């Protein structure tokens, strides 16, 4: 079934969402979709120009956004990001840790993986999520609760012969998400992970040959590739009150690819 561009506008009216890694691809689509649903979006990225450009795009479409530099590898940068968001919009209701960093050539297997790459992948994806949660949770508690979304990956729940650092960082992110879900539920905070399958981002479209894209689409039970907006819409759901009883889950958003045994 084709998805519609229309949605229940206003699902996130009055909510403030902090988005890490919002300058491109899935992050950019998420900022636009969150704002369409009424959220004020604080777009953080290690690339300030990129974060500001997305915030301007949101504003041009009639939404509310602020673009800030946020390097999730540095605790002072993350704490300043949260502080500036609270100063600008009065609080925090939701966070979406979208950032990941990878190095396809050097992130190989247990024997060969470059240890500097291993450290940076874990530091960015997993430790970065911890830092963002650690600094945002007190602000969320002050608002009476909220929603934490982490962007994981389909690879977090399978075995792969390569990308060992990426897979471990995402599996650890799932466990961090379950910890947050159980520990902070008493404070009104839910935490859930989204595990995308292959998403045809601008970057992927430029790098993956058309014939390979076609083969991947054909192999997917839904007969198409995922789009950044497929992920963005699920972020909206998990941030919204419609997901009030969804907590501690890893939600695969991949058209059924993994359950069909096709990773
Ligand atoms: N694209 C896919 O097919 C796919 C599949 C599964 C999972 N995912 C996950 O979805 C998320 C988004 O993927 P994408 O393809 O849009 O990624 P992307 O590489 O296009 O975007 C990542 C963003 O994070 C930013 N970033 C990198 N290091 C940072 C740091 N230290 N601090 C702050 N920002 C930093 C980058 O500048 C970039 O804007 C990632 O977590 C990725 O692992 C993507």
Coordinates of C-alpha atoms and ligand atoms in Angstrom, one line a residue:
X1 CA 0.0 0.0 0.0
X2 CA 1.4 3.4 -0.9
X3 CA 2.0 5.8 2.1
X4 CA 0.3 9.2 2.0
X5 CA 2.0 12.5 2.6
X6 CA -0.9 13.5 4.7
X7 CA -0.9 12.7 8.5
X8 CA -2.7 13.7 11.6
X9 CA -1.0 17.1 11.9
X10 CA -0.5 18.2 15.4
X11 CA 0.3 14.8 17.1
X12 CA 3.3 16.5 18.7
X13 CA 1.9 20.0 19.4
X14 CA 3.7 21.7 22.3
X15 CA 6.4 19.1 22.5
X16 CA 10.1 19.9 22.3
X17 CA 12.3 17.3 20.6
X18 CA 16.1 17.1 20.7
X19 CA 17.5 15.4 17.6
X20 CA 21.2 14.4 17.4
X21 CA 22.7 14.0 13.9
X22 CA 19.9 15.9 12.3
X23 CA 21.9 17.5 9.5
X24 CA 21.4 14.9 6.8
X25 CA 19.4 12.0 5.4
X26 CA 17.2 10.3 8.0
X27 CA 17.9 13.0 10.5
X28 CA 16.8 15.8 8.1
X29 CA 13.6 13.9 7.2
X30 CA 12.9 13.4 10.9
X31 CA 13.3 17.1 11.7
X32 CA 10.9 18.0 8.9
X33 CA 8.3 15.3 9.9
X34 CA 8.5 16.2 13.7
X35 CA 7.9 19.8 12.9
X36 CA 5.0 19.0 10.6
X37 CA 3.4 17.3 13.6
X38 CA 3.8 20.4 15.7
X39 CA 7.0 19.8 17.6
X40 CA 9.7 22.4 18.2
X41 CA 12.8 20.6 17.0
X42 CA 16.3 21.3 18.2
X43 CA 18.6 20.0 15.5
X44 CA 22.0 19.1 16.7
X45 CA 24.9 18.0 14.6
X46 CA 28.7 18.0 14.6
X47 CA 28.2 20.1 11.4
X48 CA 26.8 23.4 12.5
X49 CA 26.1 24.6 9.0
X50 CA 24.1 21.4 8.3
X51 CA 22.1 21.7 11.5
X52 CA 21.3 25.4 10.7
X53 CA 20.4 24.6 7.1
X54 CA 17.9 21.9 8.3
X55 CA 16.5 24.3 10.9
X56 CA 16.0 26.9 8.2
X57 CA 14.3 24.3 6.0
X58 CA 11.9 23.5 8.8
X59 CA 11.2 27.2 9.4
X60 CA 10.6 27.8 5.7
X61 CA 8.0 25.0 5.8
X62 CA 6.2 26.8 8.7
X63 CA 7.7 24.8 11.6
X64 CA 9.7 25.7 14.6
X65 CA 13.4 24.6 14.8
X66 CA 16.8 25.7 16.1
X67 CA 20.1 24.4 14.6
X68 CA 23.0 23.9 17.0
X69 CA 26.4 22.4 17.0
X70 CA 26.5 19.2 19.1
X71 CA 29.3 16.7 19.0
X72 CA 28.0 13.7 20.9
X73 CA 31.6 12.5 21.5
X74 CA 32.1 15.5 23.9
X75 CA 30.2 15.7 27.1
X76 CA 30.5 19.5 27.4
X77 CA 29.0 19.8 23.9
X78 CA 26.1 17.6 24.7
X79 CA 25.3 19.4 28.0
X80 CA 25.5 22.8 26.3
X81 CA 23.2 21.5 23.6
X82 CA 20.6 20.5 26.2
X83 CA 21.0 23.7 28.1
X84 CA 20.5 25.8 25.0
X85 CA 17.4 23.8 24.0
X86 CA 15.9 24.4 27.4
X87 CA 16.7 28.1 27.3
X88 CA 15.2 28.4 23.8
X89 CA 12.0 26.4 24.2
X90 CA 11.5 26.0 28.0
X91 CA 12.1 22.3 28.4
X92 CA 12.6 18.9 26.7
X93 CA 9.9 16.3 26.1
X94 CA 11.7 13.9 23.7
X95 CA 15.1 13.0 22.4
X96 CA 16.0 11.1 19.2
X97 CA 19.6 9.8 19.1
X98 CA 20.0 9.5 15.4
X99 CA 23.8 9.9 15.2
X100 CA 26.0 7.1 14.0
X101 CA 29.5 7.0 12.6
X102 CA 31.0 4.2 10.6
X103 CA 34.0 3.3 8.5
X104 CA 33.0 0.5 6.1
X105 CA 36.5 -0.1 4.9
X106 CA 38.2 -0.4 8.3
X107 CA 35.3 -1.8 10.3
X108 CA 35.9 -5.4 9.3
X109 CA 36.1 -8.4 11.6
X110 CA 37.4 -9.3 15.1
X111 CA 40.9 -9.9 13.9
X112 CA 41.2 -7.1 11.4
X113 CA 39.1 -4.2 12.8
X114 CA 41.1 -1.0 13.3
X115 CA 41.0 -0.3 17.0
X116 CA 40.7 3.5 16.5
X117 CA 37.7 2.9 14.3
X118 CA 36.2 0.5 16.9
X119 CA 36.6 3.1 19.7
X120 CA 35.1 5.9 17.6
X121 CA 32.1 3.9 16.5
X122 CA 31.3 2.9 20.1
X123 CA 32.0 6.4 21.4
X124 CA 29.7 8.0 18.8
X125 CA 26.8 5.6 18.6
X126 CA 26.6 4.1 22.1
X127 CA 28.4 6.5 24.5
X128 CA 26.9 9.4 22.6
X129 CA 23.4 8.1 23.3
X130 CA 24.3 7.7 27.0
X131 CA 25.5 11.3 27.1
X132 CA 22.4 12.7 25.4
X133 CA 20.1 10.7 27.7
X134 CA 22.1 11.6 30.8
X135 CA 21.8 15.3 30.2
X136 CA 18.3 15.4 28.9
X137 CA 16.6 13.1 31.5
X138 CA 16.6 15.7 34.3
X139 CA 14.9 18.2 32.0
X140 CA 12.4 15.5 30.9
X141 CA 11.7 14.6 34.5
X142 CA 11.0 18.3 35.2
X143 CA 8.3 18.2 32.5
X144 CA 6.7 15.1 34.1
X145 CA 8.2 12.6 31.6
X146 CA 8.8 12.1 27.9
X147 CA 10.1 9.7 25.2
X148 CA 13.6 8.6 24.3
X149 CA 14.1 7.2 20.8
X150 CA 17.4 5.6 19.7
X151 CA 18.1 4.8 16.1
X152 CA 19.6 1.3 16.0
X153 CA 19.9 -1.0 13.0
X154 CA 18.7 -4.3 11.7
X155 CA 22.2 -5.6 12.2
X156 CA 21.9 -5.2 15.9
X157 CA 19.8 -8.4 16.2
X158 CA 21.7 -10.7 13.7
X159 CA 25.2 -12.0 13.2
X160 CA 27.3 -10.4 10.4
X161 CA 30.7 -11.4 9.2
X162 CA 31.8 -7.8 8.9
X163 CA 31.1 -4.4 10.4
X164 CA 31.9 -5.8 13.9
X165 CA 32.1 -2.4 15.6
X166 CA 28.9 -1.1 14.0
X167 CA 27.0 -4.2 15.0
X168 CA 28.3 -4.2 18.6
X169 CA 27.6 -0.5 19.0
X170 CA 24.0 -0.9 17.8
X171 CA 23.4 -4.1 20.0
X172 CA 24.7 -2.1 23.0
X173 CA 22.4 0.8 22.0
X174 CA 19.5 -1.6 22.2
X175 CA 20.5 -2.7 25.7
X176 CA 21.1 0.9 26.8
X177 CA 17.5 1.6 25.5
X178 CA 16.1 -1.2 27.6
X179 CA 17.9 0.0 30.6
X180 CA 16.5 3.5 30.1
X181 CA 13.0 2.0 29.6
X182 CA 13.1 0.1 32.9
X183 CA 15.0 2.6 35.1
X184 CA 13.1 5.8 34.1
X185 CA 9.5 4.4 33.5
X186 CA 8.8 5.5 37.1
X187 CA 9.6 9.1 36.0
X188 CA 7.1 8.9 33.1
X189 CA 9.9 8.3 30.5
X190 CA 9.6 5.7 27.8
X191 CA 12.6 4.5 25.7
X192 CA 12.4 2.6 22.4
X193 CA 14.8 1.8 19.6
X194 CA 14.1 1.8 15.9
X195 CA 16.0 -0.7 13.8
X196 CA 15.9 0.4 10.2
X197 CA 16.6 -1.9 7.3
X198 CA 18.3 -0.5 4.2
X199 CA 17.0 3.0 3.7
X200 CA 17.5 4.8 0.4
X201 CA 19.0 8.0 1.7
X202 CA 20.5 10.7 -0.6
X203 CA 23.9 9.3 0.4
X204 CA 22.9 5.7 -0.3
X205 CA 21.3 6.7 -3.6
X206 CA 24.6 8.2 -4.7
X207 CA 26.7 5.3 -3.6
X208 CA 24.6 2.2 -4.3
X209 CA 24.3 1.2 -8.0
X210 CA 20.8 1.3 -9.4
X211 CA 20.9 -2.4 -10.2
X212 CA 21.8 -3.3 -6.6
X213 CA 19.0 -1.0 -5.4
X214 CA 16.5 -2.8 -7.7
X215 CA 17.7 -6.3 -6.4
X216 CA 17.3 -5.1 -2.8
X217 CA 13.8 -3.8 -3.5
X218 CA 12.8 -7.0 -5.2
X219 CA 14.1 -9.1 -2.3
X220 CA 12.1 -7.1 0.2
X221 CA 8.6 -8.6 1.1
X222 CA 7.1 -5.1 0.4
X223 CA 8.9 -4.9 -3.0
X224 CA 10.4 -1.5 -2.3
X225 CA 13.3 0.2 -0.4
X226 CA 12.8 2.2 2.8
X227 CA 12.7 5.9 2.7
X228 CA 14.0 8.4 5.4
X229 CA 10.4 9.4 6.0
X230 CA 9.5 5.8 6.8
X231 CA 11.8 6.1 9.8
X232 CA 10.7 9.7 10.6
X233 CA 7.1 8.7 10.9
X234 CA 7.9 6.0 13.4
X235 CA 9.9 8.5 15.4
X236 CA 6.8 10.7 15.5
X237 CA 4.7 7.7 16.7
X238 CA 7.2 6.8 19.5
X239 CA 7.3 10.5 20.6
X240 CA 3.6 10.8 20.6
X241 CA 1.0 9.9 23.2
X242 CA -0.3 7.2 20.9
X243 CA 2.8 5.2 22.0
X244 CA 2.0 5.8 25.7
X245 CA 2.3 2.0 26.5
X246 CA 5.2 1.2 24.2
X247 CA 8.3 0.9 26.3
X248 CA 11.7 -0.9 25.9
X249 CA 11.1 -2.2 22.4
X250 CA 13.4 -2.6 19.4
X251 CA 11.1 -1.9 16.5
X252 CA 12.3 -3.1 13.1
X253 CA 11.3 -0.8 10.3
X254 CA 12.4 -2.7 7.2
X255 CA 9.3 -3.8 5.3
X256 CA 9.6 -7.3 6.8
X257 CA 13.1 -7.9 5.4
X258 CA 14.6 -9.4 8.5
X259 CA 11.8 -11.6 9.5
X260 CA 11.7 -13.0 6.0
X261 CA 15.3 -14.2 6.7
X262 CA 16.8 -11.9 4.1
X263 CA 19.6 -10.0 5.9
Ligands
LIG1 N1 20.7 4.6 6.0 C1 20.4 3.4 6.3 O1 20.2 2.5 5.4 C2 20.4 2.9 7.8 C3 20.2 1.6 8.1 C4 20.1 1.2 9.4 C5 20.4 2.1 10.4 N2 20.6 3.4 10.1 C6 20.9 4.4 11.2 O2 20.1 5.5 11.0 C7 20.8 6.7 11.5 C8 20.9 7.8 10.4 O3 21.5 7.2 9.3 P1 21.8 8.0 8.0 O4 22.1 7.1 6.9 O5 20.8 9.1 7.8 O6 23.3 8.6 8.5 P2 24.1 9.9 8.0 O7 25.5 9.4 8.1 O8 23.6 10.5 6.7 O9 23.8 10.9 9.2 C9 24.5 10.9 10.4 C10 24.6 12.3 10.9 O10 25.3 12.3 12.1 C11 26.2 13.3 12.2 N3 27.3 13.0 13.1 C12 28.4 12.2 12.9 N4 29.2 12.2 14.0 C13 28.6 13.0 14.9 C14 28.9 13.4 16.2 N5 30.0 13.0 16.8 N6 28.1 14.3 16.8 C15 27.0 14.8 16.2 N7 26.6 14.4 15.0 C16 27.4 13.6 14.3 C17 26.7 13.5 10.7 O11 27.2 14.8 10.5 C18 25.3 13.3 10.0 O12 24.6 14.5 9.8 C19 22.1 6.2 12.0 O13 22.1 5.9 13.4 C20 22.3 4.9 11.2 O14 23.2 3.9 11.8 C21 20.7 3.9 8.8

